[in-house]
Backbone as JSON, one array per atom type, in Angstrom:
{
  "sequence": "MVITVRDLLERPDLRTRLIAGESGIDRPVTWAHVCELEDPTAWLAGGELVMTVGIGIPRDPASQVAYIERLAKAQLSGVMICEGMRAPELSDAMLEAADRWGLPVMLTAYEVPFVAVSRVVADANLQEEHARLRRTLQVYEVARLVVHSSKLPASDFIARLERIVDGRLIVVDPAVGRVVLPPEAPMPSSLGRALRVALERYPSDHVPAVIQLPEVGPSTIALAVPARRRAFLVVSGGGVTERLTMSSCCATSPRSSPWPSSG",
  "N": [[0.62, -1.53, 0.09], [0.64, 2.19, -0.57], [1.62, 5.04, 1.22], [0.5, 7.08, 3.6], [-0.39, 10.74, 3.66], [-1.35, 10.69, 6.67], [0.04, 8.85, 7.79], [2.41, 9.57, 7.65], [2.26, 11.83, 9.33], [1.56, 10.36, 11.84], [4.1, 9.58, 12.38], [6.61, 9.67, 14.8], [9.21, 10.51, 14.99], [9.38, 12.12, 12.48], [8.23, 14.45, 13.46], [6.1, 16.21, 12.83], [3.71, 18.43, 11.92], [-0.01, 18.83, 11.52], [-1.7, 21.75, 10.08], [-3.24, 22.95, 8.53], [-6.33, 21.7, 6.21], [-7.03, 19.08, 6.79], [-8.88, 17.25, 6.12], [-7.79, 16.09, 3.72], [-6.04, 14.02, 4.91], [-5.63, 11.48, 4.39], [-4.84, 10.98, 1.82], [-2.74, 9.26, -0.8], [0.64, 9.19, -0.88], [2.91, 9.45, -3.17], [5.66, 10.38, -3.87], [7.93, 12.02, -2.35], [9.11, 15.25, -2.65], [11.59, 18.06, -3.18], [10.84, 21.4, -3.61], [11.09, 24.46, -4.79], [9.77, 26.37, -5.87], [7.15, 28.64, -7.04], [5.29, 27.79, -8.57], [5.33, 24.62, -9.06], [3.96, 22.73, -10.3], [4.01, 21.95, -13.38], [5.94, 20.21, -13.23], [5.54, 17.41, -11.95], [3.36, 14.88, -11.36], [1.38, 14.44, -9.96], [0.21, 13.34, -7.03], [2.46, 13.64, -5.32], [4.19, 14.94, -2.55], [5.26, 17.82, -1.79], [8.09, 19.34, -0.5], [9.21, 22.01, 1.24], [11.08, 25.17, 2.14], [10.14, 27.46, 2.02], [10.7, 29.26, 0.43], [9.5, 29.3, -2.26], [6.72, 30.1, -1.55], [4.09, 32.73, -1.91], [3.98, 35.91, -0.67], [1.97, 37.8, -0.09], [-1.59, 37.23, 0.73], [-3.54, 36.67, -1.28], [-2.05, 35.56, -3.14], [-1.07, 33.39, -2.38], [-3.34, 31.86, -1.72], [-3.62, 31.61, -4.28], [-1.32, 30.02, -4.95], [-2.19, 27.17, -3.05], [-4.24, 26.69, -4.57], [-3.13, 26.05, -7.25], [-1.7, 23.8, -6.41], [-3.48, 21.76, -5.34], [-5.34, 21.73, -7.25], [-3.46, 19.86, -8.95], [-3.47, 17.76, -8.05], [-1.51, 17.18, -5.95], [-0.18, 15.62, -2.98], [0.11, 17.24, -0.27], [1.77, 20.05, 1.12], [4.78, 20.37, 2.6], [6.11, 22.56, 4.8], [9.2, 23.97, 6.1], [9.77, 24.69, 9.51], [10.96, 27.36, 10.84], [12.41, 28.52, 8.96], [12.57, 29.88, 5.76], [10.05, 30.85, 5.02], [7.26, 32.63, 4.42], [4.78, 34.68, 6.62], [2.14, 32.76, 7.12], [-0.82, 32.99, 5.97], [-4.32, 33.51, 6.88], [-6.2, 33.45, 5.02], [-5.24, 31.61, 3.21], [-4.6, 29.29, 4.6], [-6.87, 28.69, 5.15], [-8.07, 28.07, 2.21], [-6.72, 25.73, 2.07], [-8.36, 24.13, 3.82], [-10.56, 24.28, 2.48], [-10.01, 23.07, -0.15], [-8.82, 20.59, 0.65], [-6.3, 20.04, 0.92], [-3.35, 18.93, 2.28], [-1.51, 20.64, 4.52], [1.48, 21.35, 5.98], [3.41, 21.39, 8.93], [7.16, 21.25, 9.56], [9.62, 20.19, 11.69], [12.44, 22.42, 12.36], [14.78, 20.86, 12.8], [14.6, 18.31, 11.2], [15.62, 16.69, 8.74], [14.99, 16.9, 5.51], [15.37, 14.83, 3.3], [15.16, 12.77, 5.22], [12.17, 12.28, 5.39], [11.96, 11.85, 2.7], [13.27, 9.69, 2.77], [11.61, 7.83, 4.27], [9.48, 7.88, 2.74], [10.16, 6.87, 0.21], [10.93, 4.38, 1.26], [8.63, 2.83, 2.26], [7.0, 3.13, -0.17], [8.13, 1.08, -1.92], [7.07, -1.39, -2.81], [4.88, -0.63, -4.32], [6.33, 0.8, -6.59], [7.73, -1.7, -7.55], [5.11, -2.62, -8.62], [4.7, -0.16, -10.23], [7.16, -0.74, -12.0], [6.57, -2.99, -13.53], [4.53, -2.56, -14.68], [5.18, -0.89, -16.39], [7.2, -2.12, -17.77], [5.27, -3.87, -18.96], [3.77, -2.02, -20.7], [5.95, -1.62, -22.37], [6.67, -3.83, -23.62], [3.98, -4.09, -24.91], [4.39, -1.96, -27.1], [7.04, -2.51, -28.15], [5.8, -4.83, -29.64], [4.27, -3.76, -31.27], [5.9, -2.01, -32.75], [7.59, -3.91, -34.24], [5.92, -5.33, -35.5], [3.24, -5.4, -38.1], [0.94, -5.91, -38.07], [-0.64, -5.11, -35.71], [-2.8, -3.09, -35.12], [-2.93, 0.84, -34.55], [-4.84, 1.58, -32.96], [-5.86, -0.54, -31.63], [-3.34, -0.76, -30.03], [-3.74, 1.46, -28.6], [-6.13, 0.47, -27.03], [-4.94, -1.95, -25.78], [-2.79, -0.85, -23.8], [-4.74, 0.78, -22.41], [-6.08, -1.27, -21.07], [-3.91, -2.17, -19.51], [-3.28, 0.13, -18.0], [-5.85, 0.98, -16.82], [-7.1, 3.11, -17.45], [-8.64, 5.8, -19.62], [-7.39, 6.29, -22.83], [-6.85, 8.69, -25.0], [-5.54, 10.11, -28.13], [-4.49, 13.26, -29.12], [-4.75, 15.72, -31.62], [-3.98, 18.73, -31.26], [-3.67, 20.68, -32.97], [-5.57, 20.8, -34.96], [-7.74, 20.1, -33.35], [-8.81, 17.55, -33.0], [-9.84, 14.09, -32.15], [-7.08, 11.92, -32.69], [-6.78, 9.34, -32.16], [-8.53, 6.7, -30.63], [-10.14, 6.51, -33.98], [-12.98, 6.66, -33.9], [-13.55, 8.2, -31.8], [-15.14, 10.95, -30.34], [-14.13, 14.2, -29.9], [-13.98, 15.88, -27.07], [-15.27, 18.77, -25.62], [-14.76, 20.34, -23.71], [-11.68, 19.07, -23.02], [-10.42, 19.94, -25.4], [-10.49, 22.94, -25.06], [-9.26, 22.87, -22.61], [-6.69, 22.28, -23.33], [-5.7, 24.04, -25.24], [-5.65, 26.41, -24.04], [-3.7, 25.52, -21.95], [-1.65, 24.91, -23.61], [-0.85, 27.7, -24.22], [0.6, 28.82, -22.61], [3.06, 28.11, -22.52], [6.44, 28.2, -24.19], [6.56, 26.71, -27.7], [8.3, 25.01, -27.61], [9.35, 24.57, -25.45], [7.45, 22.89, -23.71], [5.97, 21.32, -21.22], [7.03, 17.99, -19.73], [4.63, 16.8, -18.54], [0.97, 17.87, -18.53], [-1.08, 19.03, -16.46], [-4.57, 18.4, -16.73], [-7.03, 19.73, -15.17], [-9.68, 20.99, -15.41], [-11.01, 19.43, -17.34], [-10.96, 16.53, -15.77], [-10.27, 15.43, -12.37], [-8.21, 13.31, -12.64], [-6.62, 13.88, -15.17], [-4.57, 14.14, -17.23], [-2.23, 15.36, -19.98], [0.0, 14.22, -22.16], [2.9, 14.54, -23.86], [3.83, 13.26, -26.89], [5.88, 11.22, -29.1], [5.86, 12.0, -32.52], [5.23, 13.16, -35.98], [3.97, 15.39, -36.02], [2.96, 18.05, -33.88], [1.26, 15.73, -31.01], [-0.8, 14.66, -28.23], [-0.89, 12.34, -26.05], [-3.81, 11.69, -24.31], [-4.61, 11.07, -20.61], [-7.07, 9.55, -18.83], [-8.55, 9.09, -15.7], [-7.54, 5.56, -13.9], [-5.15, 5.32, -11.52], [-2.73, 7.11, -9.79], [0.06, 5.86, -9.99], [-0.31, 4.29, -12.69], [-0.68, 6.67, -14.26], [1.82, 7.79, -13.66], [3.1, 5.88, -15.15], [3.13, 5.93, -17.9], [3.39, 8.22, -18.24], [6.33, 8.15, -18.15], [6.68, 6.24, -20.38], [5.94, 7.79, -22.46], [7.94, 10.21, -22.12], [10.24, 8.61, -22.91], [10.63, 7.31, -25.45], [11.1, 6.66, -28.45], [11.44, 8.34, -31.46], [10.55, 6.55, -33.42], [8.58, 5.02, -32.35], [5.16, 3.6, -31.82], [3.64, 5.31, -31.59], [0.94, 7.35, -33.19], [1.25, 9.26, -36.08], [-0.44, 12.62, -36.77], [-0.71, 13.29, -38.77]],
  "CA": [[-0.05, 0.21, 0.27], [1.36, 3.86, -0.87], [1.84, 5.06, 2.37], [-0.34, 8.64, 3.07], [-0.23, 12.01, 4.72], [-1.76, 10.25, 7.73], [0.98, 7.91, 8.22], [3.73, 10.44, 7.82], [1.76, 12.83, 10.52], [1.57, 9.75, 12.86], [5.58, 9.29, 12.69], [6.87, 10.79, 16.29], [10.68, 10.74, 14.51], [9.46, 13.26, 11.62], [8.23, 15.7, 14.12], [5.41, 17.03, 11.59], [2.24, 18.88, 12.91], [-0.74, 19.5, 10.76], [-2.1, 22.92, 10.23], [-4.72, 22.96, 7.35], [-6.38, 20.7, 5.02], [-7.32, 18.03, 7.73], [-9.94, 16.4, 5.19], [-6.93, 15.31, 2.61], [-4.61, 13.38, 5.01], [-5.69, 10.15, 3.39], [-3.98, 10.83, 0.18], [-1.58, 8.7, -0.62], [2.02, 9.9, -1.07], [4.01, 8.7, -4.16], [6.93, 10.56, -3.49], [8.55, 13.38, -1.8], [9.83, 16.06, -3.51], [11.51, 19.44, -2.52], [10.65, 22.07, -4.53], [11.0, 26.17, -3.78], [9.08, 27.18, -6.77], [5.94, 29.16, -6.88], [4.65, 26.87, -9.53], [5.69, 23.14, -9.11], [2.82, 21.66, -10.73], [4.29, 21.73, -14.46], [7.05, 19.17, -13.13], [5.38, 16.8, -11.35], [2.66, 14.16, -12.12], [0.23, 14.26, -9.18], [0.63, 11.91, -5.8], [3.85, 13.83, -4.72], [4.33, 15.87, -1.32], [6.08, 18.97, -2.17], [8.69, 20.04, 0.52], [9.53, 23.56, 0.79], [11.67, 26.2, 2.98], [9.24, 28.51, 1.86], [11.42, 30.46, -0.64], [8.53, 29.57, -3.44], [5.4, 30.55, -1.04], [4.18, 33.82, -1.81], [4.08, 36.5, 0.53], [0.5, 38.02, -0.2], [-2.48, 36.2, 1.18], [-4.36, 36.22, -2.37], [-0.89, 35.03, -4.24], [-0.78, 32.33, -1.42], [-4.45, 31.24, -2.14], [-3.61, 30.66, -5.47], [-0.68, 28.78, -4.58], [-2.5, 26.45, -2.61], [-5.08, 26.14, -5.36], [-2.47, 25.28, -8.15], [-1.2, 22.39, -5.77], [-4.56, 21.03, -5.32], [-5.54, 21.02, -8.93], [-2.62, 19.06, -9.95], [-3.39, 16.46, -7.36], [-0.41, 16.76, -5.07], [-0.88, 14.78, -1.7], [0.32, 18.3, 0.46], [2.69, 20.45, 1.32], [5.57, 20.14, 3.94], [6.71, 23.38, 5.31], [10.34, 23.37, 7.48], [9.61, 25.55, 10.33], [12.12, 28.66, 11.0], [13.31, 29.03, 7.62], [12.47, 31.09, 5.01], [8.74, 30.77, 4.78], [6.62, 34.04, 4.72], [3.41, 34.27, 7.79], [1.16, 31.98, 6.2], [-2.28, 34.0, 6.13], [-5.52, 32.72, 7.27], [-6.86, 33.2, 3.76], [-4.16, 30.39, 2.41], [-4.89, 27.97, 5.41], [-8.89, 28.28, 4.83], [-8.16, 27.43, 0.97], [-6.21, 24.68, 2.12], [-9.12, 23.41, 4.24], [-11.57, 23.93, 1.29], [-9.32, 21.87, -1.31], [-8.51, 19.55, 1.58], [-4.82, 20.25, 0.54], [-3.05, 19.26, 3.96], [-0.28, 21.87, 4.87], [2.31, 20.46, 7.3], [4.98, 22.21, 9.42], [8.21, 20.26, 9.96], [10.83, 20.91, 12.9], [13.51, 22.62, 11.63], [15.7, 19.49, 13.11], [14.26, 17.05, 10.67], [16.07, 16.89, 7.67], [13.74, 16.61, 3.93], [15.84, 13.65, 3.13], [14.47, 11.54, 6.36], [11.03, 12.01, 5.06], [11.91, 11.09, 1.32], [13.5, 8.0, 2.69], [10.43, 7.19, 4.78], [8.27, 7.89, 1.78], [10.65, 5.72, -0.81], [11.0, 2.87, 1.86], [7.11, 2.68, 2.47], [6.42, 2.54, -1.44], [8.82, -0.07, -2.53], [6.27, -2.57, -3.47], [4.48, -0.05, -5.27], [7.63, 1.09, -7.6], [7.82, -2.45, -8.14], [4.22, -2.19, -9.33], [4.99, 0.41, -11.76], [7.56, -0.91, -13.25], [6.05, -4.48, -13.97], [3.09, -2.0, -15.68], [6.02, 0.07, -17.62], [7.4, -3.45, -18.98], [4.0, -4.14, -20.34], [3.58, -0.81, -21.58], [6.88, -1.31, -23.74], [6.44, -4.65, -24.53], [3.13, -3.76, -26.23], [5.13, -1.01, -27.82], [8.18, -3.28, -29.06], [5.2, -5.62, -30.25], [3.89, -2.85, -32.55], [7.34, -1.64, -33.65], [8.02, -5.06, -34.91], [4.78, -5.87, -36.17], [2.4, -4.58, -39.09], [-0.79, -6.64, -37.93], [-1.4, -4.75, -34.66], [-3.44, -1.34, -35.58], [-2.66, 1.75, -33.69], [-5.97, 1.33, -32.11], [-5.64, -1.93, -30.82], [-2.37, -0.62, -29.3], [-4.11, 2.34, -27.38], [-6.67, -0.32, -26.04], [-4.01, -2.5, -25.21], [-2.83, 0.45, -23.07], [-6.06, 1.09, -21.53], [-6.14, -2.34, -20.2], [-2.73, -2.59, -18.29], [-3.15, 0.96, -17.05], [-7.14, 0.71, -16.17], [-7.83, 4.22, -17.56], [-9.15, 6.33, -20.75], [-6.42, 6.73, -23.42], [-7.15, 9.06, -26.71], [-4.51, 10.69, -28.82], [-5.58, 14.52, -29.64], [-4.06, 16.75, -32.3], [-4.39, 20.01, -30.88], [-3.73, 21.91, -33.8], [-7.18, 20.83, -35.45], [-8.64, 19.93, -32.34], [-9.78, 16.56, -33.13], [-8.93, 12.74, -31.71], [-6.25, 10.97, -33.3], [-7.1, 7.58, -31.83], [-9.38, 6.03, -31.08], [-10.36, 7.33, -34.78], [-14.25, 7.31, -33.77], [-13.54, 9.11, -30.46], [-15.27, 12.63, -30.15], [-13.21, 15.28, -29.04], [-14.8, 16.45, -25.72], [-15.41, 20.25, -26.21], [-13.58, 20.7, -22.46], [-10.53, 18.88, -23.46], [-10.03, 21.33, -26.67], [-10.54, 24.15, -24.73], [-8.37, 23.27, -21.44], [-5.6, 22.02, -23.74], [-5.04, 25.23, -25.73], [-5.18, 27.42, -22.79], [-2.78, 25.03, -21.01], [-0.5, 25.08, -24.25], [-0.65, 29.27, -24.61], [1.2, 29.37, -21.62], [4.54, 27.8, -22.74], [6.77, 28.23, -26.05], [6.62, 25.51, -28.49], [9.76, 24.4, -27.81], [9.45, 24.22, -23.79], [6.36, 22.27, -23.45], [6.36, 20.24, -19.77], [6.6, 16.61, -20.48], [2.88, 16.08, -18.36], [0.38, 18.7, -18.53], [-2.32, 18.77, -15.75], [-6.24, 19.29, -16.97], [-8.08, 19.49, -13.75], [-10.82, 21.23, -16.05], [-11.46, 17.98, -17.77], [-11.14, 15.77, -14.79], [-9.38, 15.41, -11.2], [-7.08, 12.96, -12.84], [-6.96, 14.02, -16.58], [-3.03, 14.58, -17.7], [-1.87, 15.21, -21.35], [1.55, 13.53, -22.38], [3.43, 14.81, -25.37], [4.31, 11.6, -27.77], [6.64, 11.35, -30.55], [5.7, 12.04, -33.96], [5.8, 13.8, -37.05], [3.55, 16.77, -35.91], [2.6, 17.65, -32.5], [0.46, 14.94, -30.72], [-0.68, 14.28, -26.87], [-1.71, 11.33, -25.17], [-4.67, 12.16, -22.88], [-4.95, 10.05, -19.56], [-8.35, 9.74, -17.86], [-8.68, 7.86, -14.6], [-6.34, 4.93, -13.5], [-4.26, 5.84, -10.4], [-1.09, 7.82, -9.67], [1.16, 4.73, -10.95], [-0.31, 4.16, -13.85], [-0.15, 7.89, -14.58], [3.37, 8.2, -13.89], [3.8, 4.83, -16.13], [2.32, 6.69, -19.11], [4.27, 9.57, -18.18], [7.37, 7.49, -18.11], [6.93, 5.93, -21.58], [5.87, 8.8, -23.37], [9.49, 10.65, -22.17], [11.61, 7.69, -23.21], [9.94, 6.76, -26.82], [11.97, 7.38, -29.77], [10.52, 9.04, -32.93], [10.43, 5.41, -34.18], [7.74, 4.43, -31.66], [4.17, 3.46, -32.41], [2.39, 6.53, -31.1], [0.34, 7.48, -34.55], [1.46, 10.65, -36.58], [-1.36, 13.32, -36.67], [-1.16, 14.27, -40.02]],
  "C": [[1.1, 1.28, 0.24], [1.1, 4.26, 0.43], [1.45, 6.56, 2.23], [0.07, 9.53, 3.76], [-0.53, 11.56, 6.12], [-0.54, 9.89, 8.47], [2.02, 8.7, 8.65], [3.67, 11.39, 9.31], [1.73, 12.09, 11.77], [3.09, 9.3, 13.39], [6.28, 10.02, 13.55], [8.44, 11.3, 15.56], [10.55, 11.83, 13.51], [9.19, 14.5, 12.36], [7.23, 16.89, 13.36], [4.06, 17.36, 12.1], [1.55, 18.94, 11.6], [-1.43, 20.7, 10.76], [-3.22, 23.36, 9.41], [-4.84, 21.74, 6.61], [-6.44, 19.31, 5.55], [-8.55, 16.86, 6.66], [-9.03, 15.62, 4.09], [-6.1, 14.43, 3.52], [-5.14, 12.24, 5.0], [-5.2, 9.97, 2.24], [-2.91, 10.12, 0.18], [-0.4, 9.28, -1.33], [2.79, 9.01, -2.01], [5.17, 8.78, -4.02], [7.02, 11.8, -2.82], [9.28, 14.22, -2.12], [10.08, 17.58, -3.13], [11.6, 20.21, -3.83], [10.53, 23.69, -3.65], [10.62, 26.89, -4.99], [7.91, 27.54, -6.85], [5.18, 28.24, -7.56], [5.36, 25.35, -9.59], [5.35, 22.52, -9.64], [3.46, 21.49, -12.43], [5.62, 20.72, -14.42], [6.64, 18.05, -12.52], [4.25, 16.26, -11.74], [1.42, 14.01, -11.25], [0.61, 13.0, -8.29], [1.61, 12.78, -4.91], [3.49, 14.75, -3.23], [5.2, 16.6, -1.44], [6.6, 18.95, -0.62], [9.31, 21.08, 0.15], [9.98, 24.03, 2.26], [11.13, 27.1, 3.27], [9.38, 29.48, 1.19], [10.27, 30.53, -1.93], [7.22, 29.83, -2.63], [5.39, 31.82, -1.26], [3.83, 34.55, -0.52], [2.31, 37.27, 0.78], [-0.34, 37.29, -0.33], [-3.02, 35.78, -0.2], [-3.37, 35.27, -3.57], [-0.71, 33.79, -3.41], [-2.3, 31.43, -1.66], [-4.52, 30.46, -3.19], [-2.63, 29.87, -5.6], [-1.11, 27.49, -4.34], [-3.32, 25.9, -3.69], [-4.14, 25.13, -6.88], [-2.02, 23.78, -7.69], [-2.43, 21.66, -5.77], [-5.24, 20.66, -6.56], [-4.69, 19.95, -9.7], [-2.38, 18.15, -8.89], [-2.46, 16.1, -6.24], [-1.08, 16.25, -3.83], [-0.65, 16.26, -0.49], [1.63, 18.93, 0.11], [3.31, 20.48, 2.55], [6.44, 21.24, 4.13], [7.96, 23.32, 6.23], [9.7, 24.9, 8.36], [10.94, 26.45, 10.43], [13.05, 28.59, 9.9], [13.28, 30.1, 7.13], [10.97, 31.45, 4.49], [8.18, 31.84, 5.11], [5.34, 33.6, 5.98], [2.91, 33.86, 6.6], [-0.07, 32.5, 6.81], [-3.48, 32.87, 6.31], [-6.4, 32.25, 5.88], [-6.27, 32.02, 3.06], [-4.42, 29.1, 3.29], [-6.32, 27.64, 5.26], [-8.89, 27.65, 3.46], [-7.62, 26.16, 1.14], [-7.48, 23.56, 2.75], [-10.38, 22.81, 3.35], [-11.35, 23.17, 0.36], [-9.08, 20.78, -0.37], [-7.06, 19.09, 1.18], [-4.2, 20.09, 1.93], [-1.72, 20.12, 3.62], [0.2, 21.56, 6.15], [3.29, 21.37, 7.61], [5.71, 21.32, 9.67], [9.17, 20.8, 10.86], [11.96, 21.17, 11.9], [14.9, 21.3, 11.48], [15.79, 18.5, 11.92], [14.59, 17.31, 9.16], [15.23, 16.06, 6.41], [14.2, 15.42, 3.65], [15.56, 12.63, 3.79], [13.27, 11.32, 5.92], [10.8, 11.23, 3.46], [12.53, 9.45, 1.96], [12.1, 7.13, 3.08], [9.67, 6.66, 3.59], [8.91, 6.38, 0.63], [10.82, 4.22, -0.24], [9.55, 1.95, 1.73], [6.36, 2.12, 0.88], [7.1, 1.78, -2.5], [7.97, -0.87, -3.16], [5.59, -2.2, -4.37], [4.98, 0.12, -6.45], [7.87, -0.5, -8.07], [6.69, -2.98, -9.17], [3.91, -1.89, -10.63], [6.07, 0.19, -12.72], [7.36, -2.25, -14.06], [4.96, -3.37, -14.97], [4.22, -1.14, -16.91], [6.27, -0.79, -18.43], [6.45, -3.8, -19.78], [3.48, -3.3, -21.42], [4.82, -1.33, -22.8], [6.88, -2.73, -24.42], [5.4, -4.76, -25.5], [3.76, -3.0, -27.36], [5.59, -1.62, -28.56], [7.22, -3.69, -30.08], [4.73, -4.75, -31.87], [4.82, -2.47, -33.31], [7.7, -2.83, -34.97], [6.79, -5.71, -35.88], [3.69, -4.69, -37.08], [0.98, -5.06, -38.66], [-1.53, -6.16, -36.49], [-1.94, -3.11, -35.01], [-3.28, -0.68, -34.3], [-3.95, 1.65, -32.65], [-5.98, 0.34, -31.08], [-4.44, -1.63, -29.67], [-2.64, 0.27, -27.98], [-5.04, 1.54, -26.16], [-6.13, -1.39, -25.16], [-3.44, -1.98, -23.72], [-3.64, 0.93, -22.07], [-6.33, -0.39, -20.42], [-5.15, -2.61, -18.99], [-2.93, -1.21, -17.75], [-4.53, 1.25, -16.56], [-7.45, 2.22, -16.23], [-8.25, 4.33, -19.15], [-8.07, 6.63, -21.33], [-7.35, 7.53, -24.72], [-5.86, 9.78, -26.98], [-5.26, 11.66, -29.36], [-4.23, 15.29, -30.79], [-4.29, 17.88, -31.87], [-4.59, 21.38, -31.94], [-5.08, 21.87, -34.54], [-8.07, 20.74, -34.49], [-9.23, 18.98, -32.63], [-9.15, 15.01, -32.31], [-8.32, 12.33, -32.64], [-7.16, 9.35, -33.67], [-7.78, 7.57, -30.77], [-10.05, 6.68, -32.69], [-12.19, 7.88, -34.6], [-14.41, 7.74, -32.57], [-14.13, 10.56, -30.54], [-14.39, 13.25, -29.33], [-14.22, 16.08, -27.91], [-14.31, 17.9, -25.84], [-14.31, 20.82, -24.7], [-12.27, 20.46, -22.77], [-9.91, 19.87, -24.55], [-9.65, 22.55, -25.76], [-9.04, 24.09, -23.46], [-6.99, 22.83, -22.03], [-4.89, 23.26, -24.63], [-5.12, 26.24, -24.75], [-3.85, 26.53, -22.36], [-1.3, 25.06, -22.26], [-0.12, 26.79, -24.55], [-0.14, 29.53, -23.87], [2.66, 28.9, -21.14], [5.18, 27.75, -24.2], [6.76, 27.21, -26.48], [7.36, 24.89, -27.98], [10.04, 24.26, -26.03], [8.01, 23.82, -23.42], [6.78, 21.57, -21.91], [5.73, 19.01, -20.53], [4.87, 15.78, -19.58], [2.35, 17.69, -18.05], [-1.17, 18.38, -17.69], [-3.62, 19.22, -16.44], [-7.07, 19.12, -16.05], [-9.38, 19.97, -14.14], [-11.63, 20.42, -16.79], [-11.81, 17.1, -16.62], [-10.59, 15.56, -13.65], [-8.51, 14.59, -11.72], [-6.74, 12.64, -14.05], [-5.14, 14.52, -16.39], [-3.44, 14.54, -18.94], [-0.37, 15.14, -21.48], [1.91, 13.77, -23.55], [3.89, 13.57, -25.55], [4.81, 11.93, -28.86], [5.85, 11.35, -31.66], [5.58, 13.51, -34.82], [5.23, 15.54, -36.39], [2.66, 16.48, -34.22], [1.32, 16.84, -31.71], [0.34, 14.7, -29.27], [-1.79, 13.14, -26.65], [-2.58, 11.98, -23.9], [-4.91, 11.12, -22.34], [-5.78, 10.28, -18.85], [-8.61, 8.7, -16.84], [-7.42, 6.97, -14.43], [-5.67, 5.37, -12.15], [-3.05, 6.51, -10.59], [-0.25, 7.01, -10.64], [0.9, 4.56, -12.19], [-0.14, 5.41, -14.77], [1.52, 8.12, -15.23], [3.85, 6.79, -15.1], [3.75, 5.36, -17.37], [3.03, 7.76, -19.7], [5.69, 9.08, -18.67], [7.78, 6.95, -19.99], [6.88, 6.86, -22.57], [7.05, 9.61, -23.1], [10.64, 9.61, -22.66], [11.48, 7.22, -25.01], [10.77, 7.55, -27.5], [10.86, 7.28, -30.79], [10.02, 7.73, -33.66], [9.09, 4.74, -33.7], [6.38, 4.5, -32.31], [3.25, 4.45, -32.17], [2.39, 7.15, -33.12], [1.02, 8.72, -34.79], [-0.2, 11.31, -36.76], [-1.43, 13.74, -37.89], [0.19, 13.9, -40.97]]
}
């Protein structure tokens, strides 16, 4: 089982206390990641615990609320702040937003190094990592079969991946706003709008590997895939492990992989 925020809070050696977002303490923690960016969401896939000394936390209440909302919409498990370092005063508005979104906000004693938290999470989730590895190998095996055989249509490739990750997969061409695979699948209007808005935030050559699409669904992400034209694999549903599996597959696939060309 994946370790949860509650599990971390109950460990006396981590000396961590909850100050907001109590309704979310049963969220699973797939990884504990140190990040001092004001918007770390472009580099995370969901399920991570963000650990910070406070450099990236805004100072004014409105920006603090926006910070919490970004983390919550990205499906992160919580934020852990080191006491006595560089965090600004945490406003009532920020803590109320954390309560509203169910995003745990924790304070950890200065004497507890973040690496200790990371080790606890990593050790607890070792079994889950093994499961992720098995799924990743299954994904690559399906991809290998497609590369070396013309008998498996691309639509069947997508169907096999859906069974592995237990989620809904479609390949989208954002330039024309249509679904490439499966060919008969309709393009959800909310997906088209959300993807356009998300892509407008980044230069064409600096699109992040994982784009969170909370407007479409709480577990929906878009992953850039190798193709002659820009295309995205949209993953809906499945667990955090499954979404990480697909992210890993897309990030390391060569251009000769079975991802379809969108034109």
